[in-house]
XYZ file of C-alpha atoms in Angstrom:
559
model
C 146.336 148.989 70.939
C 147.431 148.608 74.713
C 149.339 151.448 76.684
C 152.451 152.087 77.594
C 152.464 149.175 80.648
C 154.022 146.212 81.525
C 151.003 144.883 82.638
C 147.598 146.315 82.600
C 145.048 145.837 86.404
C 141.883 144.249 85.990
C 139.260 147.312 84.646
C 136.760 147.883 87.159
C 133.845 150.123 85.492
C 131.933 151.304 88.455
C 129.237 154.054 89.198
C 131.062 157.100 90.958
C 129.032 158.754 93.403
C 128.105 161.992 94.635
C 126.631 160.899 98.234
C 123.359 159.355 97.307
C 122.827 161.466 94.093
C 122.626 157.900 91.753
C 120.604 155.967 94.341
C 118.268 158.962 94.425
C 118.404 159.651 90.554
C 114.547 159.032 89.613
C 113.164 158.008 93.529
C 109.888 159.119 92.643
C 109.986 158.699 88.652
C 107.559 155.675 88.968
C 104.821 158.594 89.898
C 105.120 159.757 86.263
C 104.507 158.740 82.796
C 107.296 157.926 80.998
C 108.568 160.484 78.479
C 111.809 159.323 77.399
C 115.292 159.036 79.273
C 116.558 162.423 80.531
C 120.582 161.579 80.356
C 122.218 164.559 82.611
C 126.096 165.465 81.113
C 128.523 168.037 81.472
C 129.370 168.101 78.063
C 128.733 171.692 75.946
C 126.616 170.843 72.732
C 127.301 173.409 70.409
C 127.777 171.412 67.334
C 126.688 168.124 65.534
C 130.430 167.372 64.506
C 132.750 165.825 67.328
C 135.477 166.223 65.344
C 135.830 170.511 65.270
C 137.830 172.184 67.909
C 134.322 173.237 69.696
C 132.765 169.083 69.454
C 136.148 167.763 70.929
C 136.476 170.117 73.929
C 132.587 170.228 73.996
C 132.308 166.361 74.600
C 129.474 165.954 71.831
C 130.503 162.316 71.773
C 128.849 162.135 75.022
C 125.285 162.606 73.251
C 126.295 161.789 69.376
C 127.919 157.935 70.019
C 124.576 155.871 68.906
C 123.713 158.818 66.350
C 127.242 159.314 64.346
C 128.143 155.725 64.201
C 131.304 155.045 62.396
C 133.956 151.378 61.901
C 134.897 151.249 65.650
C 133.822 153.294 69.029
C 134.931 153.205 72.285
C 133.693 149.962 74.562
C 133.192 151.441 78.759
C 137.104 151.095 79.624
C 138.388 153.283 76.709
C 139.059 150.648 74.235
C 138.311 150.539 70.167
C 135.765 147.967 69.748
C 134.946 147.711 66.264
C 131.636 148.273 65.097
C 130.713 145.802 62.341
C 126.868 147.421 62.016
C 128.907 150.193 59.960
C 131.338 147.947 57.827
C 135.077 146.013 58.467
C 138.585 147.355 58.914
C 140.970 144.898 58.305
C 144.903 145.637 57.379
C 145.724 144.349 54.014
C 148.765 141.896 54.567
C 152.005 141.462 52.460
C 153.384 145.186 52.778
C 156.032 145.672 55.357
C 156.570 149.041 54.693
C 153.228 150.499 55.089
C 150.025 150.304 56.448
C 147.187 149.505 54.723
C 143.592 148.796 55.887
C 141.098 148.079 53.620
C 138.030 149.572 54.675
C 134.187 147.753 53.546
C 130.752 149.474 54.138
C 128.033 147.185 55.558
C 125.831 147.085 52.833
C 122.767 148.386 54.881
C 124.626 150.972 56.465
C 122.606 154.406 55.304
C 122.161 157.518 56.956
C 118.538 158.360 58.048
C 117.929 160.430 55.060
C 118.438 157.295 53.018
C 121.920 157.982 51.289
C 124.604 155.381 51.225
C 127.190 155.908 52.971
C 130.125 155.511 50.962
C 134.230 156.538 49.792
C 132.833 160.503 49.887
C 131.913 159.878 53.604
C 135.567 158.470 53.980
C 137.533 160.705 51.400
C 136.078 163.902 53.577
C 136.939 162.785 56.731
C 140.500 162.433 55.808
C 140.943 165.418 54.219
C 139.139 167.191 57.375
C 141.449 165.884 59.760
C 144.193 165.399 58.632
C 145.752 168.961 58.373
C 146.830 169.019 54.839
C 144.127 170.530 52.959
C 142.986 174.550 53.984
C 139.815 175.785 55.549
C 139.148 172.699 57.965
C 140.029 173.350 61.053
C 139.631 170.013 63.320
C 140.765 169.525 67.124
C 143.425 167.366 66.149
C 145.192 165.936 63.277
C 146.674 162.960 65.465
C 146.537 159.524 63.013
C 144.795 161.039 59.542
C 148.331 163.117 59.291
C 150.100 159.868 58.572
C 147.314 159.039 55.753
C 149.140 159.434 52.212
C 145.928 158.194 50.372
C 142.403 157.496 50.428
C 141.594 155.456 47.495
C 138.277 154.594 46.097
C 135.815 156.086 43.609
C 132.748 158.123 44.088
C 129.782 156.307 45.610
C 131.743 153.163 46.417
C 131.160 151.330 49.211
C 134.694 150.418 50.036
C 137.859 152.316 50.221
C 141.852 151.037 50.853
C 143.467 153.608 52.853
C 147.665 153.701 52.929
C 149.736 154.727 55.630
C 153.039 156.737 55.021
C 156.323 154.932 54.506
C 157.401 153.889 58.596
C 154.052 156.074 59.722
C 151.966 152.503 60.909
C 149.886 154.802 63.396
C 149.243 152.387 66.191
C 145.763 153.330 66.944
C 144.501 153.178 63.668
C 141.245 151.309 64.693
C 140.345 154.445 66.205
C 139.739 156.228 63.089
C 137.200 156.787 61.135
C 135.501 155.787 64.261
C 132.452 157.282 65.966
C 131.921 161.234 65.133
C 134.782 161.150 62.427
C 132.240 160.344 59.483
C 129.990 163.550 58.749
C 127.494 163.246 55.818
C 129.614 164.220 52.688
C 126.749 164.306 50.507
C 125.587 167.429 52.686
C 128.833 169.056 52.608
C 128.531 168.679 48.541
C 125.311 170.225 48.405
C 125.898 173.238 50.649
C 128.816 173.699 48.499
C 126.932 173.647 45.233
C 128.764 170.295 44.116
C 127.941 167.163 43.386
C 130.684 164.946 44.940
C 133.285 166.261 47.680
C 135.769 164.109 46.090
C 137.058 166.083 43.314
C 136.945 169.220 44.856
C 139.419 167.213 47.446
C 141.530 165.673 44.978
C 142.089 168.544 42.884
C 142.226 170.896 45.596
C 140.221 173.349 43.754
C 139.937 176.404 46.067
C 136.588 178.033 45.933
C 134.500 174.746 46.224
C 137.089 172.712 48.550
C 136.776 176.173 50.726
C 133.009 176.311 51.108
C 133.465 172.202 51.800
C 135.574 173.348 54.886
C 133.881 176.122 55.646
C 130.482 173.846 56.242
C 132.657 170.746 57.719
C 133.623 173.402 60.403
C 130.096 175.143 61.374
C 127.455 174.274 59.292
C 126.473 171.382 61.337
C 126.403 174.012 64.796
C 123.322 173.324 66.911
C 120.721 176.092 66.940
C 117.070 175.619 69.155
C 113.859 174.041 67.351
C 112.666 171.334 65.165
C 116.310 169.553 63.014
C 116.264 169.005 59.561
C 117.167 165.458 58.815
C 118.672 166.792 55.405
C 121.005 168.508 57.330
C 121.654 166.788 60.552
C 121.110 162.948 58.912
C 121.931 160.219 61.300
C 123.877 156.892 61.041
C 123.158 155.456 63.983
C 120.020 153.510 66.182
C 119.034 156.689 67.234
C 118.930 160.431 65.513
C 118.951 164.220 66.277
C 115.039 165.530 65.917
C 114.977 168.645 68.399
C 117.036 171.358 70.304
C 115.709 172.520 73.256
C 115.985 176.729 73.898
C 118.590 176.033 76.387
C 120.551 173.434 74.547
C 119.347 170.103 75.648
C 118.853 167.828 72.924
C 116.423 165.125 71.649
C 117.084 162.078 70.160
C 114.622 159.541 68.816
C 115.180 155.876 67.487
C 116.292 155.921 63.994
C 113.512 154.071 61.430
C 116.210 153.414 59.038
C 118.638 151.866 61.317
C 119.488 148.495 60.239
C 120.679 146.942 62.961
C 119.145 145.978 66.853
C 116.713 148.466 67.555
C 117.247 150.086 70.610
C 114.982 149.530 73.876
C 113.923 152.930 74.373
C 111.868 155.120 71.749
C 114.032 158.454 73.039
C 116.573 160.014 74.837
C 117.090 163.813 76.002
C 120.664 164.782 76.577
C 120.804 168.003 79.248
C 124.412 169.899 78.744
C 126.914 172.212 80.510
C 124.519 175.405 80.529
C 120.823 173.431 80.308
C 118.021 172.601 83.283
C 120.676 170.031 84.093
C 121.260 170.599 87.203
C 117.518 171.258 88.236
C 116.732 167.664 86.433
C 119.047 166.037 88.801
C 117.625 168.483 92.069
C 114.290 167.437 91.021
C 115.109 163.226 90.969
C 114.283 163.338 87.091
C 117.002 161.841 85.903
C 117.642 158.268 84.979
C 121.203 159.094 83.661
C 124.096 160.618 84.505
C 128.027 161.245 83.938
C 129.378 164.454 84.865
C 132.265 165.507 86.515
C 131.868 165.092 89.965
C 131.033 168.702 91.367
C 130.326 170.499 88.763
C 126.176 171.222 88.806
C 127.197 171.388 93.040
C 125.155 174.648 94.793
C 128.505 176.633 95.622
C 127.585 179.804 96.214
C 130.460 182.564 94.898
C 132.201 179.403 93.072
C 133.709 181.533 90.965
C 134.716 184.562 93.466
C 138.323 184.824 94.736
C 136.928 183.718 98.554
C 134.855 180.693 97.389
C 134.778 177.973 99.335
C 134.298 173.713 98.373
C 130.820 172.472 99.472
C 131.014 169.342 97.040
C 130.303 166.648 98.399
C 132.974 163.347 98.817
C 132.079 160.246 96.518
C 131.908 157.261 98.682
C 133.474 154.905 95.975
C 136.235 155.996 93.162
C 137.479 152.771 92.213
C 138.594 153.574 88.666
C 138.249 157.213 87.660
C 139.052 156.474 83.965
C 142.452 158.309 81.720
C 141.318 161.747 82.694
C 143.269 163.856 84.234
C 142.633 167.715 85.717
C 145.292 169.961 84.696
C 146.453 173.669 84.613
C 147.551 174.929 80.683
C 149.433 177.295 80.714
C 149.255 179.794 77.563
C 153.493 179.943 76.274
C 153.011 184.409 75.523
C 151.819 187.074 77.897
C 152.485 186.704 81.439
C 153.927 182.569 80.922
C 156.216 183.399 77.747
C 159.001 182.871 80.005
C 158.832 179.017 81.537
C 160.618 180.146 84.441
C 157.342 182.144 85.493
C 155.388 179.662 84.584
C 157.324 176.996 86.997
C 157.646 179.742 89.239
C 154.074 180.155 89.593
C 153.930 176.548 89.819
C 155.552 176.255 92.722
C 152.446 178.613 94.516
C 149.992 176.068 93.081
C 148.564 173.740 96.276
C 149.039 170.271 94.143
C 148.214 168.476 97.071
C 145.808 170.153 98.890
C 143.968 169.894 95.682
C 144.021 166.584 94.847
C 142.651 166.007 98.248
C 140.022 168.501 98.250
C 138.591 168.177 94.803
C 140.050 164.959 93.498
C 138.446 163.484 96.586
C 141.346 162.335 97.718
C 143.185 161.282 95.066
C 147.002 161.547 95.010
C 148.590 164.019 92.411
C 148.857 163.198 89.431
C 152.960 163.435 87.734
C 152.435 162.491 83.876
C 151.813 164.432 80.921
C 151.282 162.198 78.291
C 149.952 158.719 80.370
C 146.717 158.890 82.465
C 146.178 156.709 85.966
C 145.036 152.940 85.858
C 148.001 151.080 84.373
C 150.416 149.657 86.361
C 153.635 151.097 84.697
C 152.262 154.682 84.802
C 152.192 154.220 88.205
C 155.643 153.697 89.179
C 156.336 156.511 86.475
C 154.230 158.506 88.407
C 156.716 158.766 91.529
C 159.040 159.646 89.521
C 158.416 163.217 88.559
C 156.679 166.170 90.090
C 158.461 166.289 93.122
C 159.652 169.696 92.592
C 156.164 171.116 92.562
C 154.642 167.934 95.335
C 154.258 170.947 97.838
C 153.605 175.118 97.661
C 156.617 176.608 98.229
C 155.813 180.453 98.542
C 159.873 181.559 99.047
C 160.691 179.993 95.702
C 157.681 181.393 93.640
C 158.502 185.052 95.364
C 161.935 184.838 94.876
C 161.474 183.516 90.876
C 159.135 186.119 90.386
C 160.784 188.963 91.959
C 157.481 191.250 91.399
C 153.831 190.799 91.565
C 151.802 189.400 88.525
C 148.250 189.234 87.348
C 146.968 185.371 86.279
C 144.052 185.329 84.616
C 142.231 181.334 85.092
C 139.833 180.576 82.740
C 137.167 177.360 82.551
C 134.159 176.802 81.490
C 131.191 177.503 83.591
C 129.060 176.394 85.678
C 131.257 174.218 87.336
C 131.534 174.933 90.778
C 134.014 172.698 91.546
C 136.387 173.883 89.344
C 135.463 177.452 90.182
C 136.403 176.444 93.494
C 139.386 175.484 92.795
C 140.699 178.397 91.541
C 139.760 180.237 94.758
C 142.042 178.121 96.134
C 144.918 178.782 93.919
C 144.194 182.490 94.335
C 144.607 182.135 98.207
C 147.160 180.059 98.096
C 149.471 182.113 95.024
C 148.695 185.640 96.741
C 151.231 185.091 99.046
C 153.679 184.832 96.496
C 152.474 188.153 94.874
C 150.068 186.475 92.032
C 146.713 187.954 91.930
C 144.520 185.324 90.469
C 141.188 185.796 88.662
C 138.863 183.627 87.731
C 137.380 183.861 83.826
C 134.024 182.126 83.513
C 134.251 180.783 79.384
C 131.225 179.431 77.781
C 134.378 177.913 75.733
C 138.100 176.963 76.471
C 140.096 180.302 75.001
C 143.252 181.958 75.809
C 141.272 184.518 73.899
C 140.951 187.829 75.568
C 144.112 187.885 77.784
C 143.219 184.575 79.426
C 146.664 183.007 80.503
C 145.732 179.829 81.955
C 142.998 177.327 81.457
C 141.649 174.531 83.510
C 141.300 171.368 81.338
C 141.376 167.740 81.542
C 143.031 165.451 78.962
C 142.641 166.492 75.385
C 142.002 169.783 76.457
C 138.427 168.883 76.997
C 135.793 170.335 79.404
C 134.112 166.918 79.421
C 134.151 163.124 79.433
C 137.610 162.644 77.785
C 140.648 160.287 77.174
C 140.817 156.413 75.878
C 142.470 153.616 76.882
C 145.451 154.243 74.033
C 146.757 157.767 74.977
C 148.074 158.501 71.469
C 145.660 161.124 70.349
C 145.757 163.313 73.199
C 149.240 163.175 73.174
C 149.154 165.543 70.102
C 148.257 168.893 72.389
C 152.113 168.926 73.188
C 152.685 168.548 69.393
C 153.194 171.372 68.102
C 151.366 173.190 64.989
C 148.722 170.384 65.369
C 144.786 172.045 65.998
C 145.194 170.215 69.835
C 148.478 172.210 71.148
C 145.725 175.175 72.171
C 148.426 177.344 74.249
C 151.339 177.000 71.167
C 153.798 174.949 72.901
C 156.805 174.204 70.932
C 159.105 171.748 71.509
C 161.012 170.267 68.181
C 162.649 167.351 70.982
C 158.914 167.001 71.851
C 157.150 166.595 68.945
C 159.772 164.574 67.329
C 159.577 162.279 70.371
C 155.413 162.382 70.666
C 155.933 161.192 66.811
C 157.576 158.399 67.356
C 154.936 156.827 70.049
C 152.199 157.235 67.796
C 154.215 154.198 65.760
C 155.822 152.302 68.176
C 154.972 149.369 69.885
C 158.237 148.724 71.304
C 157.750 148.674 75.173
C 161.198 149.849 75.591
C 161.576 152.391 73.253
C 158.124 153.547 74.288
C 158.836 153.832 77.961
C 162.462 155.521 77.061
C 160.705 158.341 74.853
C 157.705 159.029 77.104
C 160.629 159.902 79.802
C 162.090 161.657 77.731
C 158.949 163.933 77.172
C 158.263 164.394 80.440
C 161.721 165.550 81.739
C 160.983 168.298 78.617
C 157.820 169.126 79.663
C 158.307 169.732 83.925
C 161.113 171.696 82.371
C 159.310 173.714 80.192
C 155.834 173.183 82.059
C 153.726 174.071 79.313
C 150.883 172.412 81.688
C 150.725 171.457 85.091
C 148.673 167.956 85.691
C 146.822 168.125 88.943
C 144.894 164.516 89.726
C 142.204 161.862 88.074
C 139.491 163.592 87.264
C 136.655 162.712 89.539
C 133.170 161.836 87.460
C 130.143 160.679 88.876
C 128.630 158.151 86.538
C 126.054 155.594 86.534
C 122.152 154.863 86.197
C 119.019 155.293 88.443
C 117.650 151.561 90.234
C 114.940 151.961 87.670
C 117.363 151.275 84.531
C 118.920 148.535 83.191
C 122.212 148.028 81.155
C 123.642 151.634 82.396
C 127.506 150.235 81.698
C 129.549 153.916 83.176
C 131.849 154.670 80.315
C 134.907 155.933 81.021
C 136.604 157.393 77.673
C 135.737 159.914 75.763
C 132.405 159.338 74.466
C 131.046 158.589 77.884
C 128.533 156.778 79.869
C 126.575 156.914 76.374
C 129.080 154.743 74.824
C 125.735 151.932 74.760
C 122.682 154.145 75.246
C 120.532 152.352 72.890
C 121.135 149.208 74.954
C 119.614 151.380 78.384
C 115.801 150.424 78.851
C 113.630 151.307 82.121
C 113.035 147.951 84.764
């Protein structure tokens, strides 16, 4: 599963900086008794499940990697490693027409409450992602829409899983990955049945209803003690507490079958938690956040805020991420003349220097930076909207508009960044506001959102770009402003199965010619994290995909 490229650089994983905030991460920690890692994020942790709407944008990978293990996660560059503690994948030759995999449980692999896991855990993940049974509602269907069937029997420990005719989804590995396999056995109980298969299979209403209905929030994260019967792990470490303000605890897993890990627990501080006071206190060991966001900025979110973030000496591979304005396709951006006319008021430039740090803008849609073919595509496009051009917005607009920005707070650099928008746009007669979320919405009259890829607030993005593609797709759970595009989608459809270089590179032009026409988003730079481990920790590896720095956590220990 390698990118669009002709040839791919050399990763380089490194710690990203905020001046001195890693090398002063935990200065004077020696002074104090160890009581587990504190691991700072910027992810939200509302829910258990990764795979809902709210765990995708949330960036619950980011704590749940090492507790919601699954057949493959992603290795520190973005790329599927499998994960034989869990079981085998392996495509079933001899069919030229289809995909098959054959799928095999380890036969140790339980969850901490001491079920098996098994063809329910498998059967329910397919039918919760892949968009064809009611009720679930996942962030994206991308890969488990091309499943026709899932077949094994109930409680066995192996499953063969077959692709549509010509639907050989090139990142297969990818699924039923990390956070894809929820407990099914807990689904089935809240439900009042005894299996989630037949319920699935017969698509009986009433119980395959209350299946989805607990798939999509009966695993949300409230404060106090966690009941394992509930919140079960499968993984070398597991949930045990939530703190009032949303931090979570996780301790090593007694019924983990594989390497223990090195350290007995873990505390994961979100978006919203003492975060920010752990790192201003030199209390934590851990970190990966983007860079900025837990930055003093006083009025970050006021239309006259001013930057005070600081400039990250080193930035040496910022990972697939990239910082982009979505644009919501009714209200004020129906038209997408307004919304390219607005565009055109957006300071691109100034910032990608001021809050990518200095990173050049960004051009693609679909392909993040890092790969040497992206690059050159990269100079390609955007050149309409390189610079503000205040005539052309004003004259496009012909009257003065309203644009409501919304992100997800605190993050003052971000909240910075739409002051400057708002300065730079009012000159073109766009008032901008800024809409503090405790969720990305284009609820409540929001009309734009600041994202990066995947329309996540958090760590984000893999090596293979396929599944994020899917939020210009539309009708799938990821296309969160309702772009649609048939030319698009058809074309978005075809990556996901192609491994022809050519074709690929032909079809992702394609796409984005359609998309700076339409400009359903605007993509702005890399986005800048700061990632790494304190000098008093060992085998801190900075993750740059979704799932994070904590991509290896049970593997960190203390010097």
């Amino acid at each position: 599963m390698t990118p669009i490229r002709l040839a791919r650089r050399p990763v380089v994983v490194a710690i990203l900086v905020i001046a001195g905030l890693i090398a002063t991460l935990t200065a004077c920690s020696g002074a104090k008794e160890p009581d587990g890692i504190d691991y700072v994020t910027d992810a939200t942790l509302s829910t258990y499940n990764p795979a809902t709407v709210a765990g995708s944008s949330g960036g619950a990978l980011m704590a749940f990697t090492r507790t919601l293990g699954g057949f493959s996660y992603l290795g520190p560059d973005g790329r599927v490693v499998p994960d034989t503690d869990v079981g085998t994948a392996t495509v079933v030759p001899g069919d030229t027409d289809r995909l098959v995999v054959r799928y095999e449980f380890n036969p140790a692999a339980t969850f901490s409450d001491g079920s098996a896991l098994d063809c329910d855990d498998l059967v329910l993940t397919w039918a919760a992602n892949s968009g064809r049974f009611p009720g679930f509602a996942p962030a994206t269907t991308a890969g488990y829409r091309d499943i026709d069937t899932v077949d094994c029997a109930d409680g066995q420990r192996s499953a063969t899983v077959t692709f549509a005719a010509d639907r050989p989804y090139r990142d297969w590995a990818a699924l039923f990955g990390m956070g894809t396999l929820m407990p099914a056995h807990v689904a089935a109980r809240a439900a009042g049945v005894g299996s989630v298969i037949a319920p699935i299979r017969a698509r009986s209403s009433g119980p395959l209803g209350a299946i989805a209905r607990f798939w999509n929030t009966g695993w949300d994260l409230k404060a106090g003690s966690v009941d394992e019967k509930v919140f079960p792990s499968v993984g070398p470490y597991r949930l045990t507490s939530v703190n009032s303000d949303g931090a979570v605890r996780l301790e090593a897993n007694p019924r983990w079958w594989g390497e223990a890990p090195q350290e007995d627990s873990i505390t994961v501080w979100p978006r919203g938690s003492a975060g920010a006071s752990v790192l201003t206190d030199d209390d934590a060991e851990v970190v990966d956040v983007a860079t900025g966001t837990y930055e003093t900025t006083e009025g970050a979110s006021g239309p006259t805020a001013q930057p005070t973030v600081g400039r990250p000496p080193t930035q040496q591979d910022p990972g697939p991420a990239v910082d982009q304005l979505v644009f919501a396709t009714t209200g004020v951006f129906a038209d997408p003349a307004t919304r390219r006319a607005v565009a055109a008021c957006v300071p691109r430039d100034r910032l990608a220097a001021d809050f990518g740090y200095g990173a050049d803008p960004w051009n693609l849609h679909l392909i993040g930076p890092g790969d040497v073919a992206a690059a050159e595509l990269n100079t390609q496009y955007g050149s309409d909207f390189a610079r503000v051009d205040i005539p052309r917005a004003r004259g496009a607009l012909g009257r003065e508009i309203t644009v409501r920005i919304g992100f997800v707070e605190p993050d003052a650099r971000r909240g910075a960044m739409i002051a400057a928008i708002a300065e730079s746009c009012s000159a073109a007669g766009v008032r901008v506001q800024a809409v503090p979320q405790a969720r990305p919405t284009f609820d409540r009259g929001t009309d734009a959102l600041i994202l990066t890829t995947g329309s996540s607030t958090a760590a984000s993005g893999a090596l293979d770009p396929t599944r994020d593609s899917y939020a210009f797709v539309a009708g799938d759970p990821a296309d969160i402003d309702r772009f649609v595009d048939p030319q698009v989608s058809a074309a978005i459809s075809r990556l996901a199965v192609s491994d022809d270089e050519e074709l690929r590179l032909n079809l992702v032009r394609s796409v984005e010619n359609a998309l700076w026409t339409k400009l359903p988003a605007l993509p702005l730079f890399a986005t800048p994290r700061t990632r790494g481990g304190s000098a008093a920790m060992t085998a801190v590896v900075p993750g740059v995909a979704r799932s994070g720095t904590g991509w290896n956590m049970d593997r960190w220990s203390r010097n």
